[in-house]
Amino acid sequence: MSELRPLRKMALTGDEAVAYAAKQADVDVVAAYPITPQTIIVERLSRYVADGELNAAFIQAESEHSALSICIGAALAGARTFTSTASQGLALMHEVLHIASSMRTPIVMAIANRALNSPLNIHCDHSDVMNARDTGWIHLFANNVQQAYDLTLMAFKIAEDPDLLLPVSVNMDGFILTHSVEPLEILSDEEVRQYIPHIPYPYRIDFDRPLAYGVMALPDTYMEFRKQLFEVTRKAPQVFRKASNIFSAISGRSYDLLTPYFVEDADVIVIALGSTIETLRYAARRFRERRLKIGVVGLTMYRPFPEKEIVDVLENARCIAVLDRAYSYGGVGGPLYTDILSTLYKNQIGVMIADFVYGLGGRDLKLTDIEQLFNKLFKSLEVGRFDQDIYWWGVKDD
Amino acid sequence: MVDIDVKKIVAGEFSWKTLPPAGMIEIPTSIEYKTGTWRIEKPVIDQSKCTKCLICWIYCPDMSIKRMFDGGVEVDYEFCKGCGICAEVCPQKAIKMVEE
């Protein structure tokens, strides 16, 4: 089927691609507040609505806190709901993030990953979403603009799955993806309609059958509701796979929880999130030409954390480097590093591992930086240990 | 949708599996919670002083002042939490708070 369909190519920035996906998803409500580097997404959506290309309520809220609160109301009313934000905006949404997931609202949100203040910075890192990792949302990461488009469509399929009903975020690196034009293949509106038909939200507000929403639960029931959230988030990987299989049949592009690259025989494996994966892969190819066995693993799904799949790709590695584009200050290490550490320990894998904090506030991780990093890994493997547990890679030091 | 037996939940016979997702439960459910047991003092209406002005009925935050067919009011002791607002707002001082 898929090889017969005509190719529809467009050249779009990440922001434009996500807005286009939301338009094709025929969203009913967009509630948002502009913030760099996400602004173009809501700009485009407001234009689509104004031009009559998208039949939706476009609500500009007075803050991100209100924007997400509006989304919750809209989702409960049964509307397909979309928002997007970044950095301080996501931080301002924080308490509502927990409410969106625990009230089981299938909201889709694009996050244009950007550093947190202070100092003021508008460029990419993952501090914003890492702040939101424990909120019960499904967090997906795109490596390029095509993935940002595809994952936005898949996010609706995942969020609205009757077995799940949870909000999903699609993360793309601020500026690196949001403002870079890439050629991408798009689906037709009809294909999108087939892929994500509007299905009624099973608990929607219905005057003939009123329900209680956002209830109070005292010590005698609260913990049971939290256990429900614990259990339902664990279903996300299988729901993702289901959504991915159908997407693959339509688009010819398939997605899994992880994107393992050259891992089968790898001595050294590097793990990261977002656009850096592409540069890491390029560098890995160059190292492979020199017969240096290095592999790269990206996480398409960061929350829930794909523990089992991580173990499958890491269990034979001799040396692991985790690249963190955020830090947990005062903690054991960066957020991805601590996740990987816990997963390895739970599975009795005692491999040498270190954390490489990089790219904060949009600092480029250039090919030369990566090659230096890879060399460091092979040198450490030779010695049999790292000389530090946490490296700040590319920081100016004396 | 899960079939919910509110009486069982009130009686503590539930698990995380039998509770409705996120507590999205069909109303009315509060009818099963007899909040009158929370009370320390109860409002007692002196019907001889009551002018049926209904100010207590308007102010009661728990809909525990019942309107009767004669236009007057009575207290619903199954749900009245004993907050005392009715006694406070009664212009005739017809309601007294009495220790349980």
Short mmCIF file of C-alpha atoms in Angstrom, two decimals, chain A residues 38-363:
data_model
loop_
_atom_site.label_atom_id
_atom_site.label_comp_id
_atom_site.label_asym_id
_atom_site.label_seq_id
_atom_site.Cartn_x
_atom_site.Cartn_y
_atom_site.Cartn_z
CA GLN A 38 7.13 27.86 20.26
CA THR A 39 5.33 31.04 19.14
CA ILE A 40 5.14 30.13 15.46
CA ILE A 41 3.05 27.05 16.27
CA VAL A 42 0.23 29.09 17.79
CA GLU A 43 0.70 31.88 15.25
CA ARG A 44 0.11 29.41 12.45
CA LEU A 45 -2.84 27.82 14.19
CA SER A 46 -4.46 31.19 14.80
CA ARG A 47 -3.99 31.99 11.11
CA TYR A 48 -5.52 28.65 10.07
CA VAL A 49 -8.55 29.43 12.24
CA ALA A 50 -8.81 33.04 11.00
CA ASP A 51 -8.56 31.93 7.37
CA GLY A 52 -11.23 29.28 7.85
CA GLU A 53 -8.85 26.42 7.13
CA LEU A 54 -9.35 24.99 10.61
CA ASN A 55 -12.68 24.91 12.38
CA ALA A 56 -11.52 25.35 15.96
CA ALA A 57 -11.85 27.65 18.93
CA PHE A 58 -8.56 29.51 19.26
CA ILE A 59 -8.29 30.83 22.79
CA GLN A 60 -5.39 33.04 23.74
CA ALA A 61 -5.13 32.75 27.50
CA GLU A 62 -3.60 35.31 29.86
CA SER A 63 -0.94 32.82 30.97
CA GLU A 64 0.19 29.27 30.39
CA HIS A 65 -1.40 28.27 33.67
CA SER A 66 -4.74 29.36 32.28
CA ALA A 67 -4.00 27.95 28.83
CA LEU A 68 -3.62 24.43 30.16
CA SER A 69 -6.57 24.86 32.52
CA ILE A 70 -8.70 25.80 29.50
CA CYS A 71 -7.39 22.71 27.70
CA ILE A 72 -8.53 20.50 30.57
CA GLY A 73 -12.05 21.93 30.42
CA ALA A 74 -12.12 21.56 26.65
CA ALA A 75 -10.88 17.98 26.75
CA LEU A 76 -13.49 17.07 29.35
CA ALA A 77 -16.14 18.61 27.10
CA GLY A 78 -14.99 16.10 24.47
CA ALA A 79 -12.97 18.45 22.27
CA ARG A 80 -9.74 17.39 20.61
CA THR A 81 -7.40 19.78 22.37
CA PHE A 82 -3.95 21.10 21.55
CA THR A 83 -1.54 23.53 23.14
CA SER A 84 2.14 24.27 22.99
CA THR A 85 4.68 25.99 25.19
CA ALA A 86 8.32 26.13 26.27
CA SER A 87 10.59 26.90 29.18
CA GLN A 88 9.02 29.35 31.68
CA GLY A 89 5.64 28.66 30.13
CA LEU A 90 5.86 24.97 30.95
CA ALA A 91 7.11 25.87 34.42
CA LEU A 92 4.10 28.13 34.94
CA MET A 93 1.83 25.27 33.85
CA HIS A 94 3.42 22.95 36.35
CA GLU A 95 0.60 22.41 38.85
CA VAL A 96 -1.90 22.04 36.02
CA LEU A 97 0.27 19.39 34.35
CA HIS A 98 -0.42 17.07 37.29
CA ILE A 99 -4.14 17.84 37.12
CA ALA A 100 -4.32 17.17 33.35
CA SER A 101 -2.88 13.69 33.74
CA SER A 102 -4.67 12.70 36.92
CA MET A 103 -8.00 13.87 35.47
CA ARG A 104 -7.20 11.68 32.45
CA THR A 105 -7.51 14.39 29.80
CA PRO A 106 -6.06 13.42 26.39
CA ILE A 107 -4.41 16.79 25.66
CA VAL A 108 -1.59 17.01 23.13
CA MET A 109 1.10 19.60 23.79
CA ALA A 110 4.17 20.50 21.76
CA ILE A 111 7.13 21.62 23.85
CA ALA A 112 9.81 23.65 22.07
CA ASN A 113 12.53 22.75 24.54
CA ARG A 114 14.25 25.81 25.96
CA ALA A 115 16.42 26.61 28.97
CA LEU A 116 15.01 27.95 32.22
CA ASN A 117 15.88 31.30 33.79
CA SER A 118 18.12 32.56 35.29
CA PRO A 119 20.20 33.82 33.46
CA LEU A 120 17.63 34.63 30.82
CA ASN A 121 18.13 32.41 27.79
CA ILE A 122 15.84 31.51 24.92
CA HIS A 123 17.87 28.64 23.47
CA CYS A 124 17.61 24.89 23.65
CA ASP A 125 18.06 22.58 26.54
CA HIS A 126 15.80 20.06 28.25
CA SER A 127 15.46 21.70 31.67
CA ASP A 128 11.83 22.59 30.94
CA VAL A 129 10.52 19.09 30.22
CA MET A 130 12.75 17.43 32.82
CA ASN A 131 10.99 19.62 35.36
CA ALA A 132 7.77 17.99 34.16
CA ARG A 133 8.95 14.40 33.95
CA ASP A 134 7.11 13.22 37.09
CA THR A 135 3.76 14.75 36.19
CA GLY A 136 2.15 11.63 34.68
CA TRP A 137 2.38 12.92 31.09
CA ILE A 138 3.66 10.78 28.24
CA HIS A 139 6.78 12.56 26.97
CA LEU A 140 7.95 11.92 23.41
CA PHE A 141 11.12 13.32 21.81
CA ALA A 142 11.66 14.14 18.14
CA ASN A 143 15.12 14.00 16.56
CA ASN A 144 14.20 15.97 13.45
CA VAL A 145 11.32 17.88 11.85
CA GLN A 146 9.82 14.81 10.19
CA GLN A 147 9.60 13.12 13.57
CA ALA A 148 8.11 16.24 15.16
CA TYR A 149 5.32 16.10 12.55
CA ASP A 150 4.82 12.33 12.80
CA LEU A 151 4.91 12.23 16.59
CA THR A 152 2.37 15.04 16.83
CA LEU A 153 -0.10 12.94 14.81
CA MET A 154 0.78 9.84 16.82
CA ALA A 155 0.38 11.81 20.06
CA PHE A 156 -3.36 12.23 19.37
CA LYS A 157 -3.70 8.51 18.66
CA ILE A 158 -1.88 7.65 21.90
CA ALA A 159 -3.54 10.25 24.13
CA GLU A 160 -7.07 9.39 22.99
CA ASP A 161 -6.66 5.61 23.18
CA PRO A 162 -9.53 4.47 25.43
CA ASP A 163 -7.07 2.25 27.33
CA LEU A 164 -4.92 5.26 28.16
CA LEU A 165 -6.61 8.71 28.15
CA LEU A 166 -3.51 10.60 29.20
CA PRO A 167 -1.92 13.85 28.01
CA VAL A 168 1.06 13.56 25.67
CA SER A 169 3.88 16.02 25.06
CA VAL A 170 5.92 16.13 21.86
CA ASN A 171 9.34 17.60 22.55
CA MET A 172 11.51 19.21 19.92
CA ASP A 173 14.70 21.13 20.48
CA GLY A 174 14.14 24.87 20.53
CA PHE A 175 15.54 26.68 17.45
CA ILE A 176 17.54 23.61 16.39
CA LEU A 177 14.32 21.99 15.23
CA THR A 178 11.63 24.62 15.76
CA HIS A 179 13.28 27.17 13.46
CA SER A 180 15.16 24.95 11.00
CA VAL A 181 13.57 24.25 7.64
CA GLU A 182 13.70 20.59 6.68
CA PRO A 183 12.06 18.72 3.85
CA LEU A 184 9.48 16.31 5.17
CA GLU A 185 6.87 13.95 3.89
CA ILE A 186 3.34 14.71 4.97
CA LEU A 187 0.17 12.65 4.98
CA SER A 188 -2.93 13.73 3.12
CA ASP A 189 -5.79 15.17 5.19
CA GLU A 190 -7.77 12.04 4.35
CA GLU A 191 -5.01 9.75 5.63
CA VAL A 192 -4.85 11.73 8.86
CA ARG A 193 -8.64 11.49 9.20
CA GLN A 194 -8.39 7.72 8.79
CA TYR A 195 -5.54 7.50 11.26
CA ILE A 196 -7.06 9.61 14.00
CA PRO A 197 -10.84 9.71 13.58
CA HIS A 198 -12.66 11.78 16.19
CA ILE A 199 -13.72 9.33 18.85
CA PRO A 200 -15.88 10.59 21.69
CA TYR A 201 -14.12 11.04 25.02
CA PRO A 202 -15.83 8.41 27.18
CA TYR A 203 -16.18 10.67 30.23
CA ARG A 204 -17.19 13.84 28.38
CA ILE A 205 -19.46 16.36 30.02
CA ASP A 206 -23.00 15.29 29.25
CA PHE A 207 -25.99 17.07 30.77
CA ASP A 208 -28.09 13.92 30.49
CA ARG A 209 -25.55 11.91 32.43
CA PRO A 210 -23.68 14.28 34.72
CA LEU A 211 -20.39 13.15 36.27
CA ALA A 212 -18.27 14.63 39.03
CA TYR A 213 -14.91 15.99 37.84
CA GLY A 214 -11.81 16.91 39.81
CA VAL A 215 -13.21 15.34 42.95
CA MET A 216 -11.74 15.57 46.41
CA ALA A 217 -10.34 12.31 47.74
CA LEU A 218 -9.38 12.05 51.38
CA PRO A 219 -6.90 9.61 52.93
CA ASP A 220 -9.41 6.77 52.52
CA THR A 221 -9.43 6.97 48.67
CA TYR A 222 -6.62 9.25 47.43
CA MET A 223 -3.99 6.55 47.22
CA GLU A 224 -6.23 4.32 45.09
CA PHE A 225 -6.60 7.10 42.52
CA ARG A 226 -2.82 7.52 42.42
CA LYS A 227 -2.44 3.77 41.98
CA GLN A 228 -4.74 4.06 38.96
CA LEU A 229 -2.38 6.64 37.45
CA PHE A 230 0.60 4.40 38.21
CA GLU A 231 -1.07 1.48 36.46
CA VAL A 232 -2.38 3.38 33.44
CA THR A 233 0.96 5.03 32.61
CA ARG A 234 2.48 1.55 32.43
CA LYS A 235 0.17 0.81 29.50
CA ALA A 236 1.68 3.64 27.44
CA PRO A 237 4.43 1.58 25.72
CA GLN A 238 1.92 -0.91 24.29
CA VAL A 239 -0.43 1.90 23.28
CA PHE A 240 2.52 3.64 21.60
CA ARG A 241 3.35 0.49 19.66
CA LYS A 242 -0.25 0.07 18.58
CA ALA A 243 -0.37 3.69 17.39
CA SER A 244 2.98 3.26 15.69
CA ASN A 245 1.99 0.12 13.80
CA ILE A 246 -1.08 1.76 12.29
CA PHE A 247 0.94 4.88 11.50
CA SER A 248 3.57 2.80 9.80
CA ALA A 249 0.98 1.09 7.61
CA ILE A 250 -0.26 4.48 6.44
CA SER A 251 2.99 6.42 6.19
CA GLY A 252 5.68 3.79 5.65
CA ARG A 253 7.60 5.31 8.57
CA SER A 254 7.81 3.32 11.77
CA TYR A 255 8.67 4.33 15.29
CA ASP A 256 9.68 2.45 18.39
CA LEU A 257 10.29 3.48 21.98
CA LEU A 258 14.03 3.63 21.31
CA THR A 259 16.12 4.35 18.24
CA PRO A 260 19.11 2.00 18.59
CA TYR A 261 21.87 2.62 16.04
CA PHE A 262 24.89 0.31 15.63
CA VAL A 263 24.27 -1.19 19.08
CA GLU A 264 24.46 -4.93 18.33
CA ASP A 265 28.24 -5.27 18.64
CA ALA A 266 28.98 -1.91 20.31
CA ASP A 267 31.57 -1.70 23.07
CA VAL A 268 30.61 1.87 23.81
CA ILE A 269 27.04 3.16 23.75
CA VAL A 270 25.98 6.80 23.93
CA ILE A 271 22.43 7.66 25.03
CA ALA A 272 20.73 10.99 24.46
CA LEU A 273 17.48 12.77 23.64
CA GLY A 274 16.38 15.07 20.84
CA SER A 275 18.21 16.50 17.85
CA THR A 276 21.67 15.61 19.19
CA ILE A 277 20.95 12.01 18.17
CA GLU A 278 21.43 12.97 14.52
CA THR A 279 24.90 14.42 15.08
CA LEU A 280 25.84 11.50 17.30
CA ARG A 281 24.87 9.08 14.55
CA TYR A 282 26.95 10.95 12.00
CA ALA A 283 29.95 10.89 14.35
CA ALA A 284 29.35 7.19 15.08
CA ARG A 285 29.47 6.41 11.36
CA ARG A 286 32.84 8.14 11.12
CA PHE A 287 34.14 6.15 14.11
CA ARG A 288 32.80 2.92 12.65
CA GLU A 289 34.91 3.60 9.51
CA ARG A 290 37.87 3.46 11.87
CA ARG A 291 36.51 0.15 13.24
CA LEU A 292 35.68 1.70 16.60
CA LYS A 293 32.61 -0.08 17.92
CA ILE A 294 30.32 2.69 19.08
CA GLY A 295 26.52 2.73 19.16
CA VAL A 296 23.94 5.46 19.70
CA VAL A 297 20.59 5.12 21.46
CA GLY A 298 17.89 7.76 21.37
CA LEU A 299 14.68 7.62 23.38
CA THR A 300 11.54 8.43 21.43
CA MET A 301 9.53 7.82 24.58
CA TYR A 302 11.11 9.28 27.70
CA ARG A 303 8.12 8.91 30.00
CA PRO A 304 7.10 6.32 30.85
CA PHE A 305 10.72 5.24 30.84
CA PRO A 306 11.23 2.24 28.50
CA GLU A 307 13.13 0.20 31.08
CA LYS A 308 12.93 -3.21 29.43
CA GLU A 309 13.97 -1.91 26.01
CA ILE A 310 16.88 0.02 27.55
CA VAL A 311 18.13 -3.17 29.20
CA ASP A 312 17.87 -5.04 25.90
CA VAL A 313 20.14 -2.58 24.09
CA LEU A 314 22.58 -1.88 26.94
CA GLU A 315 23.16 -5.29 28.47
CA ASN A 316 26.17 -6.15 26.31
CA ALA A 317 27.84 -2.73 26.29
CA ARG A 318 31.18 -2.34 28.08
CA CYS A 319 31.01 1.40 28.52
CA ILE A 320 28.03 3.77 28.58
CA ALA A 321 27.86 7.54 28.25
CA VAL A 322 24.63 9.35 29.04
CA LEU A 323 24.23 12.79 27.52
CA ASP A 324 22.08 15.08 29.65
CA ARG A 325 20.84 18.38 28.31
CA ALA A 326 19.57 19.33 31.78
CA TYR A 327 20.78 18.88 35.30
CA SER A 328 19.21 17.90 38.58
CA TYR A 329 21.01 20.34 40.87
CA GLY A 330 22.01 18.77 44.14
CA GLY A 331 21.05 15.37 42.76
CA VAL A 332 22.97 12.25 41.85
CA GLY A 333 23.38 13.36 38.22
CA GLY A 334 21.40 14.53 35.23
CA PRO A 335 17.84 13.21 34.91
CA LEU A 336 18.51 10.77 32.06
CA TYR A 337 21.67 9.52 33.79
CA THR A 338 19.85 8.71 37.02
CA ASP A 339 17.10 6.93 35.07
CA ILE A 340 19.68 4.80 33.25
CA LEU A 341 21.61 4.12 36.47
CA SER A 342 18.48 2.91 38.25
CA THR A 343 17.50 0.72 35.30
CA LEU A 344 20.95 -0.88 35.15
CA TYR A 345 21.02 -1.48 38.92
CA LYS A 346 17.53 -3.02 38.91
CA ASN A 347 18.76 -5.45 36.26
CA GLN A 348 22.13 -6.20 37.91
CA ILE A 349 24.15 -4.67 35.07
CA GLY A 350 27.36 -3.26 36.55
CA VAL A 351 28.84 -1.59 33.49
CA MET A 352 31.09 1.52 33.59
CA ILE A 353 29.00 4.63 33.02
CA ALA A 354 29.32 8.41 33.20
CA ASP A 355 27.11 11.44 32.75
CA PHE A 356 27.96 14.12 30.20
CA VAL A 357 26.07 17.34 30.77
CA TYR A 358 26.08 19.33 27.52
CA GLY A 359 24.37 21.96 25.44
CA LEU A 360 22.79 23.98 28.25
CA GLY A 361 21.21 27.23 27.09
CA GLY A 362 21.69 26.26 23.46
CA ARG A 363 25.44 25.71 23.48
#
